[in-house]
PDB file of C-alpha atoms and ligand atoms in Angstrom:
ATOM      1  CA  UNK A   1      97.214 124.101  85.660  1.00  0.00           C
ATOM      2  CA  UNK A   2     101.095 123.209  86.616  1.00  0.00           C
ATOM      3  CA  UNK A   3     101.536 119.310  87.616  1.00  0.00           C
ATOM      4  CA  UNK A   4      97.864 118.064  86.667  1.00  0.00           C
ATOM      5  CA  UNK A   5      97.833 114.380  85.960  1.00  0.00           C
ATOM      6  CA  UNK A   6      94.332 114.202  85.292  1.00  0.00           C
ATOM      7  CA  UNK A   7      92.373 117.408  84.344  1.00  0.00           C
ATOM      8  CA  UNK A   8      88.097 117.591  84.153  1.00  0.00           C
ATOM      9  CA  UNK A   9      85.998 120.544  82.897  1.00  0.00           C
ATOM     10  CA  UNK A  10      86.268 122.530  85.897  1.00  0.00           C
ATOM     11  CA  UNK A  11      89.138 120.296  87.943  1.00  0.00           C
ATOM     12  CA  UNK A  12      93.071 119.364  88.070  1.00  0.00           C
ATOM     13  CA  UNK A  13      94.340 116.572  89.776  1.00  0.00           C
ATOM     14  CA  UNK A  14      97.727 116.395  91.100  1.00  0.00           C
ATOM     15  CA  UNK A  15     100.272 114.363  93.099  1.00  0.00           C
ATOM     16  CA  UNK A  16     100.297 115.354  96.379  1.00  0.00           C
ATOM     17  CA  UNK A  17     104.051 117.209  97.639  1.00  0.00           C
ATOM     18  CA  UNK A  18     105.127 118.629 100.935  1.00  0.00           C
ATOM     19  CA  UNK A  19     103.544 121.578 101.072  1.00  0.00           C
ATOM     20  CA  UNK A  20      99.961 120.157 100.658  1.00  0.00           C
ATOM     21  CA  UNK A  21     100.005 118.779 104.435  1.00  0.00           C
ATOM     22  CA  UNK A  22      98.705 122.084 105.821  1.00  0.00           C
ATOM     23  CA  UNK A  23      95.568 121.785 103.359  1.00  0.00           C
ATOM     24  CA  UNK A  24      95.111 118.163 104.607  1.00  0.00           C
ATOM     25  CA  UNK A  25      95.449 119.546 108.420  1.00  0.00           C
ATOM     26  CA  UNK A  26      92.844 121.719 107.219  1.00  0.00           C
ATOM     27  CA  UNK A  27      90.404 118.995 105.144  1.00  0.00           C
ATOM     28  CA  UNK A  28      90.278 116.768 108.225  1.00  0.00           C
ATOM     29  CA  UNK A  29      89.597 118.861 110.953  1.00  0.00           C
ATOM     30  CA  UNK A  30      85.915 119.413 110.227  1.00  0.00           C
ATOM     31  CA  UNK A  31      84.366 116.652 112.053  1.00  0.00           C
ATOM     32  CA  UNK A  32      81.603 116.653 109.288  1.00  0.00           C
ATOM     33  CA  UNK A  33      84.149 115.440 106.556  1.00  0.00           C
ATOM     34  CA  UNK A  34      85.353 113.026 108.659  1.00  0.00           C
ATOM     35  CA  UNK A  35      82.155 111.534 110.120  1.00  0.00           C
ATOM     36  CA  UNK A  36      81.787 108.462 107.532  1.00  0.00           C
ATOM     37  CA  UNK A  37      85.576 107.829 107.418  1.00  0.00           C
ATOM     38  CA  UNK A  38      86.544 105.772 110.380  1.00  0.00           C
ATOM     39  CA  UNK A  39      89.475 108.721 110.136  1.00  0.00           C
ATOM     40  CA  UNK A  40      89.553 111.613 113.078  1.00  0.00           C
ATOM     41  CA  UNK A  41      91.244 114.718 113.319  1.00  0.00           C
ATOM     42  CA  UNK A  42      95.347 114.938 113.096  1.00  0.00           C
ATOM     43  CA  UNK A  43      96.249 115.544 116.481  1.00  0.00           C
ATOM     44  CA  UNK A  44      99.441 117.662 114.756  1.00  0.00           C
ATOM     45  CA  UNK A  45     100.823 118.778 111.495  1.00  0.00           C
ATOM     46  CA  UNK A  46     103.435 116.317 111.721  1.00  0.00           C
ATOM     47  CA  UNK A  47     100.731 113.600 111.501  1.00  0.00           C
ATOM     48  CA  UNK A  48      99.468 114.790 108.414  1.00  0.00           C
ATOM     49  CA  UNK A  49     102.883 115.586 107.146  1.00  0.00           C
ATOM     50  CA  UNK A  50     103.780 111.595 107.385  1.00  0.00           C
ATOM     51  CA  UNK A  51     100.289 110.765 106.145  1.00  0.00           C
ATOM     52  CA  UNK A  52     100.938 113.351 103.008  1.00  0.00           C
ATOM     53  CA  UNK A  53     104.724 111.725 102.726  1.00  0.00           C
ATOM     54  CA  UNK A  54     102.834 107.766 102.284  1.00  0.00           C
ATOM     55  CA  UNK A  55     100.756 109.642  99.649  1.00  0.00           C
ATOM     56  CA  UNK A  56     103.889 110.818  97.901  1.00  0.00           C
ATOM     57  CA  UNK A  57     105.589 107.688  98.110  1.00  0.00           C
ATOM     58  CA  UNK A  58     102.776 105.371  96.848  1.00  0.00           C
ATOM     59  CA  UNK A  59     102.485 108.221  93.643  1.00  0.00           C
ATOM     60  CA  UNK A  60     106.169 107.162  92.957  1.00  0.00           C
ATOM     61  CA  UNK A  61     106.380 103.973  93.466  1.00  0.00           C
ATOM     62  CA  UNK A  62     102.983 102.904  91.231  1.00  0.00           C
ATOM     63  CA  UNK A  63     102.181 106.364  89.361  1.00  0.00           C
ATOM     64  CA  UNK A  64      98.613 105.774  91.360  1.00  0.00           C
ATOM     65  CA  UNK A  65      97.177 107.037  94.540  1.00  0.00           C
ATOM     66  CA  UNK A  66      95.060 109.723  96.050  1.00  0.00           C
ATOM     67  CA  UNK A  67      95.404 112.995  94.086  1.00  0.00           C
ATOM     68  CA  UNK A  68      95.027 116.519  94.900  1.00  0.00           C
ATOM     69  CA  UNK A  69      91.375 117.884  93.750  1.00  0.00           C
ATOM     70  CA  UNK A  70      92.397 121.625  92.879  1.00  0.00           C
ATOM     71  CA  UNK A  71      90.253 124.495  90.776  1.00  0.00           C
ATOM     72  CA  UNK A  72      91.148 124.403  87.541  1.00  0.00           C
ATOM     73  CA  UNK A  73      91.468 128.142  86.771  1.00  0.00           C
ATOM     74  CA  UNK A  74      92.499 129.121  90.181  1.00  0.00           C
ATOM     75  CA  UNK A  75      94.741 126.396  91.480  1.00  0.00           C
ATOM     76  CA  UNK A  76      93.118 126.586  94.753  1.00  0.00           C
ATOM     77  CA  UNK A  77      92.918 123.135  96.757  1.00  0.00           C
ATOM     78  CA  UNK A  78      89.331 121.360  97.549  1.00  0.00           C
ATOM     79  CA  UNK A  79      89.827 118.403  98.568  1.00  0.00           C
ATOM     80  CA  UNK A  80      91.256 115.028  97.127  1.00  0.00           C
ATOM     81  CA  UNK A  81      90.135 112.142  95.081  1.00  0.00           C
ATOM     82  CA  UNK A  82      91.768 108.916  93.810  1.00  0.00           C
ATOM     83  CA  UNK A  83      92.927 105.307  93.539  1.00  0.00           C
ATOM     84  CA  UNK A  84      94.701 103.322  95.862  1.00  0.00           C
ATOM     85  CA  UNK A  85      96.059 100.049  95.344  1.00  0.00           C
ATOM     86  CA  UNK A  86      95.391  96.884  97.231  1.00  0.00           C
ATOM     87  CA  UNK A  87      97.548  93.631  96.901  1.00  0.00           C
ATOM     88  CA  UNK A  88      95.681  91.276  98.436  1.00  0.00           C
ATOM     89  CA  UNK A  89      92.196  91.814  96.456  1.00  0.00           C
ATOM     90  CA  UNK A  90      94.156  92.785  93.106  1.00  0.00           C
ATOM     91  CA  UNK A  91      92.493  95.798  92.504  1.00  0.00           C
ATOM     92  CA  UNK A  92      91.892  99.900  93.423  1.00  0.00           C
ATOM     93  CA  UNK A  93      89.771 101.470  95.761  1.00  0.00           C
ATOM     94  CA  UNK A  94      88.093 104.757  94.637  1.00  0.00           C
ATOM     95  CA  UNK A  95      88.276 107.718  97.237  1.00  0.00           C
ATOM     96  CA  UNK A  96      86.984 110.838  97.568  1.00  0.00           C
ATOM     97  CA  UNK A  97      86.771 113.860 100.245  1.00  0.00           C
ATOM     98  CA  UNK A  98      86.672 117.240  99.902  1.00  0.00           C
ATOM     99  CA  UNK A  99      85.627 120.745 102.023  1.00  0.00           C
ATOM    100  CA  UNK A 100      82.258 121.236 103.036  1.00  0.00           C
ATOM    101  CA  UNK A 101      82.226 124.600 101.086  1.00  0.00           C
ATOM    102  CA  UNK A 102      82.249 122.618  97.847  1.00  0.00           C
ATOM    103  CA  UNK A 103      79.982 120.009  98.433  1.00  0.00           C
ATOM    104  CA  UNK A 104      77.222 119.549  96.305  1.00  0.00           C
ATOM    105  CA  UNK A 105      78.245 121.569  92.979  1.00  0.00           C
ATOM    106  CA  UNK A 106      79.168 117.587  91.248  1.00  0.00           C
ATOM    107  CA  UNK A 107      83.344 118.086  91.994  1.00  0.00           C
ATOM    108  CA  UNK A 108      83.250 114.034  93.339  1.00  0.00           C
ATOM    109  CA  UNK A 109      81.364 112.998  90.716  1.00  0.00           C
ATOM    110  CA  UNK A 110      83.419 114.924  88.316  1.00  0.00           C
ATOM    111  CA  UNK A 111      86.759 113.764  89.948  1.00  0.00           C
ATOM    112  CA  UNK A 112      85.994 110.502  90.307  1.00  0.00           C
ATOM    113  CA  UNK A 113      84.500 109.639  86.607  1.00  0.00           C
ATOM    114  CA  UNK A 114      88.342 110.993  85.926  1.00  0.00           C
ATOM    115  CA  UNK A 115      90.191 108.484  88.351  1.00  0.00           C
ATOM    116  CA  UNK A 116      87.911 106.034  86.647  1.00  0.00           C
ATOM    117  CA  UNK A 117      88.893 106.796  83.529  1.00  0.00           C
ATOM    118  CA  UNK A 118      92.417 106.057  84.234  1.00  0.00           C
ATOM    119  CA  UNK A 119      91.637 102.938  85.911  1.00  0.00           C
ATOM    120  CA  UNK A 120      90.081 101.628  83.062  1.00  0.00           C
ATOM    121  CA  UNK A 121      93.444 102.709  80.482  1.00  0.00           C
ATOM    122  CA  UNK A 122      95.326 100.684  83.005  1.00  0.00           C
ATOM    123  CA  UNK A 123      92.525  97.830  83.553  1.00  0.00           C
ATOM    124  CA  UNK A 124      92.588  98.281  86.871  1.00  0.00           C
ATOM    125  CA  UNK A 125      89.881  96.410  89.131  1.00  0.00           C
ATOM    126  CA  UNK A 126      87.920  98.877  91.485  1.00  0.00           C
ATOM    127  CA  UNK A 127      85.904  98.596  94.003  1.00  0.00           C
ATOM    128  CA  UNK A 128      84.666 100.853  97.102  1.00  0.00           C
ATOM    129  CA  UNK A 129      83.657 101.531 100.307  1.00  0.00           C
ATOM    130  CA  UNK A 130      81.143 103.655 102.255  1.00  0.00           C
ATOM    131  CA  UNK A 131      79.176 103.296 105.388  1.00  0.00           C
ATOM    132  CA  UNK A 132      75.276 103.371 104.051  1.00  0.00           C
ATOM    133  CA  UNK A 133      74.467 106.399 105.778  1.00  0.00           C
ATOM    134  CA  UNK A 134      77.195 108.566 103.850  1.00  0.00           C
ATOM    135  CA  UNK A 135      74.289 109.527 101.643  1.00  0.00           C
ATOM    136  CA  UNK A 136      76.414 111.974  99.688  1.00  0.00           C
ATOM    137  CA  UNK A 137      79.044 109.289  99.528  1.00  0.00           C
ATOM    138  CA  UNK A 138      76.563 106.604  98.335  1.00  0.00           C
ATOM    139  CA  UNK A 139      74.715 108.691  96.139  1.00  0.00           C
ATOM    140  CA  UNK A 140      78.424 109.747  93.906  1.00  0.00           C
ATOM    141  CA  UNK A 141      79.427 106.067  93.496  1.00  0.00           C
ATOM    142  CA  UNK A 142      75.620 105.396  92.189  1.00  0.00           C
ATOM    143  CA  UNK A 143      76.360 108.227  89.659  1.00  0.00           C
ATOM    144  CA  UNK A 144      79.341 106.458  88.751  1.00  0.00           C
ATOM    145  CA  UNK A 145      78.296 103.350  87.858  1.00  0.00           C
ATOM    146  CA  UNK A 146      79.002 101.174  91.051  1.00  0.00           C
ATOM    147  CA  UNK A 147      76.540  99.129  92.623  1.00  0.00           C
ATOM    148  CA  UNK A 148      76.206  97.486  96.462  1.00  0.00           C
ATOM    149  CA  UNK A 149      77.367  94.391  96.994  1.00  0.00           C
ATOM    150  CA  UNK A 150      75.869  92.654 100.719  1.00  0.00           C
ATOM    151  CA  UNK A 151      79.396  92.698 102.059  1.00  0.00           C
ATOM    152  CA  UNK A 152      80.132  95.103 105.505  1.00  0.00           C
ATOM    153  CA  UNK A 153      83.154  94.939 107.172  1.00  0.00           C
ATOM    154  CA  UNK A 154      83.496  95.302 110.964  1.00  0.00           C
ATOM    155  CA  UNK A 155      83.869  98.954 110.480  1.00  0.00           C
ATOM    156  CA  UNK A 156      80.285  99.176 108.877  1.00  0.00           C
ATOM    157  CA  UNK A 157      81.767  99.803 105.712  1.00  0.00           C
ATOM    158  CA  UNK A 158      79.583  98.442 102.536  1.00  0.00           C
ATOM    159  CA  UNK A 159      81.894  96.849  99.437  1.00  0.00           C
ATOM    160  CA  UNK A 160      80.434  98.266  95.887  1.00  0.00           C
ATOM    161  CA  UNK A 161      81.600  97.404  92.833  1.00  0.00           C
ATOM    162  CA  UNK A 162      81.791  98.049  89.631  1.00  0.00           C
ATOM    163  CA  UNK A 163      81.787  96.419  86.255  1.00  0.00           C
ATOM    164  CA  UNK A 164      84.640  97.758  84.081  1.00  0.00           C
ATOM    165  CA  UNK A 165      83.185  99.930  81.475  1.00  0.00           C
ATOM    166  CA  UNK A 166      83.785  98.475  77.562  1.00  0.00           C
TER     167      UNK A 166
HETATM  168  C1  COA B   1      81.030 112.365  99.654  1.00  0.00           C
HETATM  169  C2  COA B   1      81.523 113.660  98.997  1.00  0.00           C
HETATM  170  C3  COA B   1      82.947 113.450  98.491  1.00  0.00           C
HETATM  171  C4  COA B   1      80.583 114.029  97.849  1.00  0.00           C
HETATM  172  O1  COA B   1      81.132 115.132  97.171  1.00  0.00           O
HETATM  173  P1  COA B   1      80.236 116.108  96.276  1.00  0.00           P
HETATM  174  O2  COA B   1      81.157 116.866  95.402  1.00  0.00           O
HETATM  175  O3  COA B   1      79.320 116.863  97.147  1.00  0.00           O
HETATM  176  O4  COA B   1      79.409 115.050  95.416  1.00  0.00           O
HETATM  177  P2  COA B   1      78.543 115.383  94.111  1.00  0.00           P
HETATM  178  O5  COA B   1      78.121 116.816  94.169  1.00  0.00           O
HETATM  179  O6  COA B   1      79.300 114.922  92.934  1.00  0.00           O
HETATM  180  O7  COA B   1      77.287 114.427  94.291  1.00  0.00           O
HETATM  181  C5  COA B   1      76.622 114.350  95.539  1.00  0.00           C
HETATM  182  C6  COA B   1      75.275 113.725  95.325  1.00  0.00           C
HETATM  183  O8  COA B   1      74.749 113.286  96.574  1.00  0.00           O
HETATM  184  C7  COA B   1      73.551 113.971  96.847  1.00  0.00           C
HETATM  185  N1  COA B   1      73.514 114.187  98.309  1.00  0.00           N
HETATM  186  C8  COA B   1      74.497 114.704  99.068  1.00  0.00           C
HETATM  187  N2  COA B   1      74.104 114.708 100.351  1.00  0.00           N
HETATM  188  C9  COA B   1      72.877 114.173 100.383  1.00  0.00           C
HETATM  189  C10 COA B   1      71.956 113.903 101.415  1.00  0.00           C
HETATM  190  N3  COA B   1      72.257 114.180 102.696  1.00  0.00           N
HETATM  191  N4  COA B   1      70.792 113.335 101.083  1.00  0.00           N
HETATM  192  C11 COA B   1      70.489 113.033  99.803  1.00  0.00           C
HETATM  193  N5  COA B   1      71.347 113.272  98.773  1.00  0.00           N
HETATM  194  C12 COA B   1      72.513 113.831  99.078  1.00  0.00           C
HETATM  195  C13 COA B   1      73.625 115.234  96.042  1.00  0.00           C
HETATM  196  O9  COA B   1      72.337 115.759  95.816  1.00  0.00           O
HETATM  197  C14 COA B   1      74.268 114.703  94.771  1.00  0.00           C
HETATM  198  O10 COA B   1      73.374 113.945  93.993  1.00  0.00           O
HETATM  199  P3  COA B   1      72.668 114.549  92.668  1.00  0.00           P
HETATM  200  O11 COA B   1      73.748 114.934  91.723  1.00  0.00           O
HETATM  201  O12 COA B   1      71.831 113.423  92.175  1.00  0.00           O
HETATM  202  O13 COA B   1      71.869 115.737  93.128  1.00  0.00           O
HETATM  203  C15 COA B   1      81.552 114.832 100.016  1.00  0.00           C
HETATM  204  O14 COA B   1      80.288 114.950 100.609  1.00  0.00           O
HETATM  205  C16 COA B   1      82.591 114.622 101.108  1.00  0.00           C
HETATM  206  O15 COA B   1      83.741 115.015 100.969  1.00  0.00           O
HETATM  207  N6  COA B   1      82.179 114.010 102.246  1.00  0.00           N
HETATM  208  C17 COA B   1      83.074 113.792 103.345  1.00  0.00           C
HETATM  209  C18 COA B   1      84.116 112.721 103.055  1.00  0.00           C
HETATM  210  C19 COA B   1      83.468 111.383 102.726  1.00  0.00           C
HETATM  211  O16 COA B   1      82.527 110.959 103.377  1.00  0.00           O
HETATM  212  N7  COA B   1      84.029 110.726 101.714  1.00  0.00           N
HETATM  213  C20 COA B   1      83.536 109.433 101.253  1.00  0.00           C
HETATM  214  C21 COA B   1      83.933 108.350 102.163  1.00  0.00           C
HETATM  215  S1  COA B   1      83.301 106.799 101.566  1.00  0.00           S
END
């Protein structure tokens, strides 16, 4: 699987380039994966060519960031999955989102426990956030060993954390 960074049982995980911004066009137009976000639609390609470009840059500049979820065998794209770095609370967010066609066969879970992984080589801080009623959402950073803290943000976003493994 060309330009995996992190690689799972039945997953690769790559930087994301150029020509993924279609795929995230794609990803974000179901209003179903975008209901728990606080993200919408991209009005145009170009929008999630810049938002694809910040993805890029962040990869170079810290080696860390959201990554490409692909197939393993077949290369094809499902979604993505990572870490992204915050300054001000010294520590990574865990993300995940991925087509509606794959939910449900364990990819998050899978993906994530990876990203985790990494984190913890690094000793990296993570934390992150979901609105309560992203059940799926909720459920995935449960299996992963993170727990809810009482803190929502005005968004309705709940903080969970999680205890660095070892
Ligand atoms: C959240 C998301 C990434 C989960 O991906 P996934 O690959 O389906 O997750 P997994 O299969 O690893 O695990 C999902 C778990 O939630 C459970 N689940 C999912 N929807 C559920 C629901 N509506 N009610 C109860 N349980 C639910 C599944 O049964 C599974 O738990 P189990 O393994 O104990 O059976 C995916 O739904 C998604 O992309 N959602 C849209 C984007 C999003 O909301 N991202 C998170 C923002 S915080």
């Amino acid at each position: 699987m060309s330009g995996a960074v992190l690689l799972t049982e039945r997953l690769g995980l790559r930087p994301h380039t150029p020509a993924d911004a279609p795929f995230m066009l794609r990803l974000n137009a179901d209003p179903e994966v975008v209901r728990y976000t606080g993200d919408s639609a991209f009005g145009a390609l170009s929008e999630a060519e810049a938002v694809v470009r910040a993805l890029e840059q962040q990869w170079a500049e810290h080696r860390l960031g959201r990554l490409v979820v692909v197939d393993r065998v077949s290369g094809e794209r499902l979604g993505w999955c990572g870490l992204k770095w915050h300054a001000s609370e010294a520590g990574v967010d865990l993300g995940f989102r991925l087509l509606r066609s794959v939910w449900g066969l364990g990819y998050a879970t899978e993906a994530g426990a990876a990203c985790l992984g990494e984190a913890d080589r690094r000793g990296l801080r993570v934390f992150a956030n979901a609105m309560p009623a992203n059940v799926g959402s909720v459920r995935v950073l449960a299996k992963l060993g993170f727990r809810p803290t009482e803190r929502v943000d005005e968004d309705g976003f709940m903080r969970f954390v999680r205890e660095r493994a070892g």
